[in-house]
Amino acid sequence: MYSFKELEKYLDSIPGKEKTPGGSIRVFHHGEEVFRYSYGYSDRENQIKMTGDEYYFMYSATKPLTCATALAAYEEGAFILAEPVWWYLPEFKNCQVKVYNPDCSYNLVPLKREIMIQDLFTMSAGLNYDTGNAEIRKVMEETNGRAPTREIAKAIAKIPLEFQPRERWNYSLCHDVLAALVEVATGVKFSEYMKKKIFDPLGMTKSTFRINDEILSKMAQQYQYNYTTNEAELFGKRNGYVFGSEYDSGGAGLITTIDDYAKFVQAMSCGGKAPNGNRILSPLTVKLMGTNMLDEKRMAQFSGWRNNAEYGYGLGVRTKIYEGWGGNLSSIGEFGWDGAAGSLCSIDTEKEIGIVYTQHMLNPHHEQIHPRIKMLVNLALFDK
């Protein structure tokens, strides 16, 4: 019998310690759900308790699904990782690259090497995360707020790169561009392709890239932690990473519930196969996704993030590569990512453990919460 008493105790302490109003968790072991729990409030002001049925903006927790979707296209032969991005998105053929001067001004130089598809997966293409860039805003205005995915990718290509491809790791709009590439390579709108390859096989009926009034009415209220007042303040139900009504943000656009997202994590923790027998990825591809792709130079930038101390970076996910001072007790090869409002996706194929945690607070204290969750889950499952 599994005991999650310490995890329950910790989750119940979060509203007091970290000021997060509420959250939910699902844990899977060998494909079976072994723990579900909710704490606190989905709407603190109206004292509505968290039930686990709420919708969330998943923000960057979208990225693992985007990369899994792209790998499903890879498995169909739509592209290979070692192909240039410009073969599919021609606007990326002649990008300009910034070279900074001592006074912080910069000159523009041509590409020394082509941006490869793997560079998009691994955040090594030279892009930044400037969502307010004039080129992006121009597309939003000229399309009357539609901002189709393909047009935004063209705008991103006009923004000078921060560095030559593969010279650095930089968290950026790479996965948004990857979504556009999949759209071109498959001939199917990205959100529709994700539905075909991920949502439908797994029975994810509540996952979408499109907001509507019904979803808003069922969405957990969103907060933002204020470091000056040390309080969670009401932020409202909006996502600034979605540029328009026709934009499939591969980096931050997914809207879903914890139980729907959990179906993805459940399948991935079992090597890509769901309990219903449907397979979304080969075990070989799941292993590839969780393989560190960074060289020593790029690892130096990636490991500078506190939560990445034991990790490298694979195809769109942090992946555990050694036992370090983080001490979260998960296996070497455990991989996943998180979101700006505090959601966590953790996949451990060796132990067949899948963890999904959701909350809805920007500036989310995930550096405190997520490692504790991983550690307490592993203790609950193996400390008998």
mmCIF file of N, CA and C in Angstrom, residues 151-240:
data_model
loop_
_atom_site.group_PDB
_atom_site.id
_atom_site.type_symbol
_atom_site.label_atom_id
_atom_site.label_comp_id
_atom_site.label_asym_id
_atom_site.label_seq_id
_atom_site.Cartn_x
_atom_site.Cartn_y
_atom_site.Cartn_z
ATOM 1 N N GLU A 151 2.655 32.892 -40.141
ATOM 2 C CA GLU A 151 3.043 34.292 -40.299
ATOM 3 C C GLU A 151 3.910 34.764 -39.127
ATOM 4 N N ILE A 152 3.618 34.284 -37.934
ATOM 5 C CA ILE A 152 4.449 34.642 -36.779
ATOM 6 C C ILE A 152 5.854 34.066 -36.943
ATOM 7 N N ALA A 153 5.960 32.866 -37.487
ATOM 8 C CA ALA A 153 7.287 32.280 -37.724
ATOM 9 C C ALA A 153 8.084 33.153 -38.685
ATOM 10 N N LYS A 154 7.439 33.682 -39.707
ATOM 11 C CA LYS A 154 8.122 34.587 -40.639
ATOM 12 C C LYS A 154 8.602 35.838 -39.916
ATOM 13 N N ALA A 155 7.798 36.330 -38.989
ATOM 14 C CA ALA A 155 8.192 37.519 -38.226
ATOM 15 C C ALA A 155 9.394 37.214 -37.332
ATOM 16 N N ILE A 156 9.382 36.053 -36.687
ATOM 17 C CA ILE A 156 10.491 35.679 -35.808
ATOM 18 C C ILE A 156 11.800 35.590 -36.595
ATOM 19 N N ALA A 157 11.719 35.128 -37.847
ATOM 20 C CA ALA A 157 12.921 34.995 -38.680
ATOM 21 C C ALA A 157 13.558 36.342 -39.009
ATOM 22 N N LYS A 158 12.774 37.424 -38.922
ATOM 23 C CA LYS A 158 13.302 38.757 -39.194
ATOM 24 C C LYS A 158 14.049 39.341 -38.008
ATOM 25 N N ILE A 159 13.889 38.744 -36.834
ATOM 26 C CA ILE A 159 14.545 39.240 -35.622
ATOM 27 C C ILE A 159 15.984 38.712 -35.591
ATOM 28 N N PRO A 160 16.976 39.570 -35.479
ATOM 29 C CA PRO A 160 18.366 39.084 -35.463
ATOM 30 C C PRO A 160 18.608 38.046 -34.367
ATOM 31 N N LEU A 161 19.388 37.031 -34.694
ATOM 32 C CA LEU A 161 19.713 35.990 -33.730
ATOM 33 C C LEU A 161 20.660 36.537 -32.656
ATOM 34 N N GLU A 162 20.566 35.966 -31.460
ATOM 35 C CA GLU A 162 21.416 36.386 -30.346
ATOM 36 C C GLU A 162 22.811 35.789 -30.432
ATOM 37 N N PHE A 163 22.956 34.703 -31.167
ATOM 38 C CA PHE A 163 24.249 34.029 -31.308
ATOM 39 C C PHE A 163 24.177 33.076 -32.492
ATOM 40 N N GLN A 164 25.301 32.594 -32.928
ATOM 41 C CA GLN A 164 25.342 31.623 -34.005
ATOM 42 C C GLN A 164 24.729 30.298 -33.525
ATOM 43 N N PRO A 165 24.009 29.603 -34.384
ATOM 44 C CA PRO A 165 23.389 28.343 -33.980
ATOM 45 C C PRO A 165 24.391 27.371 -33.342
ATOM 46 N N ARG A 166 23.951 26.759 -32.242
ATOM 47 C CA ARG A 166 24.676 25.751 -31.475
ATOM 48 C C ARG A 166 25.843 26.301 -30.665
ATOM 49 N N GLU A 167 25.983 27.617 -30.620
ATOM 50 C CA GLU A 167 27.036 28.189 -29.779
ATOM 51 C C GLU A 167 26.592 28.359 -28.334
ATOM 52 N N ARG A 168 25.266 28.418 -28.104
ATOM 53 C CA ARG A 168 24.746 28.612 -26.752
ATOM 54 C C ARG A 168 23.417 27.890 -26.600
ATOM 55 N N TRP A 169 22.990 27.739 -25.362
ATOM 56 C CA TRP A 169 21.614 27.339 -25.034
ATOM 57 C C TRP A 169 20.906 28.586 -24.538
ATOM 58 N N ASN A 170 19.738 28.877 -25.103
ATOM 59 C CA ASN A 170 19.004 30.072 -24.691
ATOM 60 C C ASN A 170 17.507 29.790 -24.778
ATOM 61 N N TYR A 171 16.831 29.894 -23.639
ATOM 62 C CA TYR A 171 15.386 29.666 -23.600
ATOM 63 C C TYR A 171 14.698 30.698 -24.473
ATOM 64 N N SER A 172 13.852 30.246 -25.397
ATOM 65 C CA SER A 172 13.429 31.137 -26.469
ATOM 66 C C SER A 172 12.155 30.648 -27.141
ATOM 67 N N LEU A 173 11.841 31.264 -28.274
ATOM 68 C CA LEU A 173 10.669 30.916 -29.060
ATOM 69 C C LEU A 173 10.925 29.742 -30.014
ATOM 70 N N CYS A 174 11.953 28.953 -29.750
ATOM 71 C CA CYS A 174 12.308 27.836 -30.632
ATOM 72 C C CYS A 174 11.136 26.875 -30.856
ATOM 73 N N HIS A 175 10.401 26.562 -29.810
ATOM 74 C CA HIS A 175 9.339 25.565 -29.955
ATOM 75 C C HIS A 175 8.109 26.137 -30.637
ATOM 76 N N ASP A 176 7.956 27.452 -30.602
ATOM 77 C CA ASP A 176 6.918 28.092 -31.407
ATOM 78 C C ASP A 176 7.253 27.943 -32.892
ATOM 79 N N VAL A 177 8.519 28.138 -33.225
ATOM 80 C CA VAL A 177 8.952 27.957 -34.618
ATOM 81 C C VAL A 177 8.854 26.479 -35.000
ATOM 82 N N LEU A 178 9.171 25.584 -34.069
ATOM 83 C CA LEU A 178 9.050 24.147 -34.337
ATOM 84 C C LEU A 178 7.616 23.785 -34.708
ATOM 85 N N ALA A 179 6.643 24.386 -34.050
ATOM 86 C CA ALA A 179 5.242 24.136 -34.384
ATOM 87 C C ALA A 179 4.947 24.535 -35.824
ATOM 88 N N ALA A 180 5.483 25.681 -36.235
ATOM 89 C CA ALA A 180 5.283 26.124 -37.625
ATOM 90 C C ALA A 180 5.943 25.162 -38.601
ATOM 91 N N LEU A 181 7.128 24.662 -38.240
ATOM 92 C CA LEU A 181 7.827 23.716 -39.113
ATOM 93 C C LEU A 181 7.025 22.419 -39.267
ATOM 94 N N VAL A 182 6.470 21.921 -38.177
ATOM 95 C CA VAL A 182 5.643 20.711 -38.248
ATOM 96 C C VAL A 182 4.434 20.955 -39.141
ATOM 97 N N GLU A 183 3.859 22.122 -39.030
ATOM 98 C CA GLU A 183 2.702 22.472 -39.858
ATOM 99 C C GLU A 183 3.049 22.393 -41.342
ATOM 100 N N VAL A 184 4.214 22.907 -41.702
ATOM 101 C CA VAL A 184 4.636 22.869 -43.108
ATOM 102 C C VAL A 184 5.023 21.450 -43.518
ATOM 103 N N ALA A 185 5.759 20.762 -42.678
ATOM 104 C CA ALA A 185 6.263 19.422 -43.023
ATOM 105 C C ALA A 185 5.145 18.397 -43.178
ATOM 106 N N THR A 186 4.073 18.569 -42.408
ATOM 107 C CA THR A 186 2.966 17.609 -42.457
ATOM 108 C C THR A 186 1.816 18.072 -43.331
ATOM 109 N N GLY A 187 1.762 19.370 -43.613
ATOM 110 C CA GLY A 187 0.636 19.917 -44.369
ATOM 111 C C GLY A 187 -0.633 20.027 -43.553
ATOM 112 N N VAL A 188 -0.510 19.931 -42.229
ATOM 113 C CA VAL A 188 -1.671 19.982 -41.337
ATOM 114 C C VAL A 188 -1.436 21.065 -40.290
ATOM 115 N N LYS A 189 -2.449 21.873 -39.997
ATOM 116 C CA LYS A 189 -2.338 22.884 -38.960
ATOM 117 C C LYS A 189 -1.835 22.244 -37.676
ATOM 118 N N PHE A 190 -0.907 22.908 -36.974
ATOM 119 C CA PHE A 190 -0.224 22.265 -35.863
ATOM 120 C C PHE A 190 -1.177 21.763 -34.786
ATOM 121 N N SER A 191 -2.142 22.572 -34.384
ATOM 122 C CA SER A 191 -3.068 22.137 -33.337
ATOM 123 C C SER A 191 -3.879 20.932 -33.782
ATOM 124 N N GLU A 192 -4.204 20.862 -35.074
ATOM 125 C CA GLU A 192 -4.941 19.713 -35.591
ATOM 126 C C GLU A 192 -4.058 18.471 -35.636
ATOM 127 N N TYR A 193 -2.777 18.671 -35.948
ATOM 128 C CA TYR A 193 -1.853 17.534 -35.979
ATOM 129 C C TYR A 193 -1.626 16.994 -34.568
ATOM 130 N N MET A 194 -1.520 17.892 -33.578
ATOM 131 C CA MET A 194 -1.386 17.434 -32.201
ATOM 132 C C MET A 194 -2.629 16.665 -31.765
ATOM 133 N N LYS A 195 -3.778 17.135 -32.179
ATOM 134 C CA LYS A 195 -5.020 16.433 -31.851
ATOM 135 C C LYS A 195 -5.011 15.027 -32.451
ATOM 136 N N LYS A 196 -4.571 14.932 -33.694
ATOM 137 C CA LYS A 196 -4.549 13.642 -34.388
ATOM 138 C C LYS A 196 -3.545 12.675 -33.758
ATOM 139 N N LYS A 197 -2.355 13.175 -33.419
ATOM 140 C CA LYS A 197 -1.268 12.290 -32.986
ATOM 141 C C LYS A 197 -1.192 12.093 -31.466
ATOM 142 N N ILE A 198 -1.716 13.036 -30.686
ATOM 143 C CA ILE A 198 -1.603 12.958 -29.227
ATOM 144 C C ILE A 198 -2.984 12.919 -28.559
ATOM 145 N N PHE A 199 -3.796 13.944 -28.788
ATOM 146 C CA PHE A 199 -5.069 14.050 -28.065
ATOM 147 C C PHE A 199 -6.004 12.876 -28.352
ATOM 148 N N ASP A 200 -6.253 12.613 -29.625
ATOM 149 C CA ASP A 200 -7.232 11.570 -29.965
ATOM 150 C C ASP A 200 -6.805 10.175 -29.509
ATOM 151 N N PRO A 201 -5.552 9.751 -29.764
ATOM 152 C CA PRO A 201 -5.153 8.409 -29.292
ATOM 153 C C PRO A 201 -5.222 8.245 -27.781
ATOM 154 N N LEU A 202 -5.013 9.332 -27.043
ATOM 155 C CA LEU A 202 -5.000 9.252 -25.584
ATOM 156 C C LEU A 202 -6.346 9.592 -24.953
ATOM 157 N N GLY A 203 -7.299 10.016 -25.761
ATOM 158 C CA GLY A 203 -8.593 10.408 -25.222
ATOM 159 C C GLY A 203 -8.556 11.727 -24.478
ATOM 160 N N MET A 204 -7.695 12.645 -24.927
ATOM 161 C CA MET A 204 -7.578 13.963 -24.301
ATOM 162 C C MET A 204 -8.626 14.894 -24.903
ATOM 163 N N THR A 205 -9.815 14.859 -24.365
ATOM 164 C CA THR A 205 -10.956 15.582 -24.941
ATOM 165 C C THR A 205 -11.084 17.016 -24.448
ATOM 166 N N LYS A 206 -10.300 17.384 -23.442
ATOM 167 C CA LYS A 206 -10.420 18.725 -22.865
ATOM 168 C C LYS A 206 -9.199 19.597 -23.136
ATOM 169 N N SER A 207 -8.328 19.159 -24.019
ATOM 170 C CA SER A 207 -7.098 19.901 -24.329
ATOM 171 C C SER A 207 -7.273 20.670 -25.627
ATOM 172 N N THR A 208 -6.847 21.931 -25.627
ATOM 173 C CA THR A 208 -7.079 22.791 -26.779
ATOM 174 C C THR A 208 -6.085 23.953 -26.793
ATOM 175 N N PHE A 209 -5.982 24.606 -27.931
ATOM 176 C CA PHE A 209 -5.225 25.851 -28.061
ATOM 177 C C PHE A 209 -6.158 27.053 -28.160
ATOM 178 N N ARG A 210 -7.473 26.832 -28.040
ATOM 179 C CA ARG A 210 -8.456 27.894 -28.240
ATOM 180 C C ARG A 210 -9.273 28.131 -26.971
ATOM 181 N N ILE A 211 -9.283 29.354 -26.509
ATOM 182 C CA ILE A 211 -10.058 29.728 -25.342
ATOM 183 C C ILE A 211 -11.494 30.036 -25.757
ATOM 184 N N ASN A 212 -12.436 29.778 -24.874
ATOM 185 C CA ASN A 212 -13.826 30.182 -25.099
ATOM 186 C C ASN A 212 -14.477 30.463 -23.749
ATOM 187 N N ASP A 213 -15.717 30.948 -23.777
ATOM 188 C CA ASP A 213 -16.383 31.354 -22.539
ATOM 189 C C ASP A 213 -16.599 30.177 -21.590
ATOM 190 N N GLU A 214 -16.905 29.001 -22.142
ATOM 191 C CA GLU A 214 -17.132 27.842 -21.284
ATOM 192 C C GLU A 214 -15.854 27.462 -20.538
ATOM 193 N N ILE A 215 -14.721 27.457 -21.265
ATOM 194 C CA ILE A 215 -13.445 27.139 -20.619
ATOM 195 C C ILE A 215 -13.104 28.183 -19.568
ATOM 196 N N LEU A 216 -13.303 29.462 -19.886
ATOM 197 C CA LEU A 216 -13.000 30.519 -18.925
ATOM 198 C C LEU A 216 -13.812 30.362 -17.646
ATOM 199 N N SER A 217 -15.068 29.943 -17.790
ATOM 200 C CA SER A 217 -15.920 29.788 -16.611
ATOM 201 C C SER A 217 -15.456 28.647 -15.713
ATOM 202 N N LYS A 218 -14.726 27.684 -16.282
ATOM 203 C CA LYS A 218 -14.252 26.524 -15.530
ATOM 204 C C LYS A 218 -12.762 26.612 -15.200
ATOM 205 N N MET A 219 -12.119 27.720 -15.561
ATOM 206 C CA MET A 219 -10.688 27.868 -15.347
ATOM 207 C C MET A 219 -10.387 28.325 -13.929
ATOM 208 N N ALA A 220 -9.341 27.761 -13.345
ATOM 209 C CA ALA A 220 -8.868 28.236 -12.048
ATOM 210 C C ALA A 220 -8.455 29.697 -12.171
ATOM 211 N N GLN A 221 -8.801 30.484 -11.182
ATOM 212 C CA GLN A 221 -8.375 31.880 -11.199
ATOM 213 C C GLN A 221 -6.854 31.925 -11.218
ATOM 214 N N GLN A 222 -6.308 32.918 -11.932
ATOM 215 C CA GLN A 222 -4.855 33.021 -12.065
ATOM 216 C C GLN A 222 -4.323 34.168 -11.207
ATOM 217 N N TYR A 223 -3.210 33.872 -10.547
ATOM 218 C CA TYR A 223 -2.590 34.834 -9.644
ATOM 219 C C TYR A 223 -1.154 35.120 -10.076
ATOM 220 N N GLN A 224 -0.566 36.113 -9.459
ATOM 221 C CA GLN A 224 0.852 36.427 -9.679
ATOM 222 C C GLN A 224 1.480 36.789 -8.344
ATOM 223 N N TYR A 225 2.607 36.143 -8.057
ATOM 224 C CA TYR A 225 3.277 36.429 -6.788
ATOM 225 C C TYR A 225 4.013 37.755 -6.873
ATOM 226 N N ASN A 226 3.788 38.605 -5.885
ATOM 227 C CA ASN A 226 4.426 39.914 -5.802
ATOM 228 C C ASN A 226 5.560 39.828 -4.790
ATOM 229 N N TYR A 227 6.804 39.968 -5.252
ATOM 230 C CA TYR A 227 7.963 39.811 -4.372
ATOM 231 C C TYR A 227 8.149 40.991 -3.426
ATOM 232 N N THR A 228 7.452 42.094 -3.689
ATOM 233 C CA THR A 228 7.535 43.240 -2.784
ATOM 234 C C THR A 228 6.613 43.063 -1.591
ATOM 235 N N THR A 229 5.382 42.638 -1.867
ATOM 236 C CA THR A 229 4.408 42.458 -0.791
ATOM 237 C C THR A 229 4.424 41.042 -0.217
ATOM 238 N N ASN A 230 5.115 40.122 -0.922
ATOM 239 C CA ASN A 230 5.147 38.707 -0.530
ATOM 240 C C ASN A 230 3.753 38.099 -0.476
ATOM 241 N N GLU A 231 2.951 38.459 -1.457
ATOM 242 C CA GLU A 231 1.593 37.946 -1.537
ATOM 243 C C GLU A 231 1.252 37.553 -2.974
ATOM 244 N N ALA A 232 0.299 36.626 -3.108
ATOM 245 C CA ALA A 232 -0.249 36.277 -4.417
ATOM 246 C C ALA A 232 -1.369 37.258 -4.749
ATOM 247 N N GLU A 233 -1.222 37.933 -5.868
ATOM 248 C CA GLU A 233 -2.216 38.927 -6.265
ATOM 249 C C GLU A 233 -2.996 38.446 -7.480
ATOM 250 N N LEU A 234 -4.244 38.851 -7.567
ATOM 251 C CA LEU A 234 -5.099 38.467 -8.686
ATOM 252 C C LEU A 234 -4.506 38.984 -9.995
ATOM 253 N N PHE A 235 -4.371 38.100 -10.973
ATOM 254 C CA PHE A 235 -3.793 38.470 -12.270
ATOM 255 C C PHE A 235 -4.836 38.436 -13.380
ATOM 256 N N GLY A 236 -5.777 37.530 -13.294
ATOM 257 C CA GLY A 236 -6.795 37.406 -14.338
ATOM 258 C C GLY A 236 -6.496 36.265 -15.294
ATOM 259 N N LYS A 237 -7.521 35.866 -16.021
ATOM 260 C CA LYS A 237 -7.427 34.694 -16.895
ATOM 261 C C LYS A 237 -6.997 35.109 -18.300
ATOM 262 N N ARG A 238 -5.692 35.319 -18.461
ATOM 263 C CA ARG A 238 -5.143 35.728 -19.745
ATOM 264 C C ARG A 238 -3.746 35.163 -19.901
ATOM 265 N N ASN A 239 -3.325 35.005 -21.153
ATOM 266 C CA ASN A 239 -2.026 34.418 -21.478
ATOM 267 C C ASN A 239 -1.360 35.290 -22.530
ATOM 268 N N GLY A 240 -0.332 36.013 -22.156
ATOM 269 C CA GLY A 240 0.341 36.942 -23.057
ATOM 270 C C GLY A 240 1.246 36.294 -24.079
#
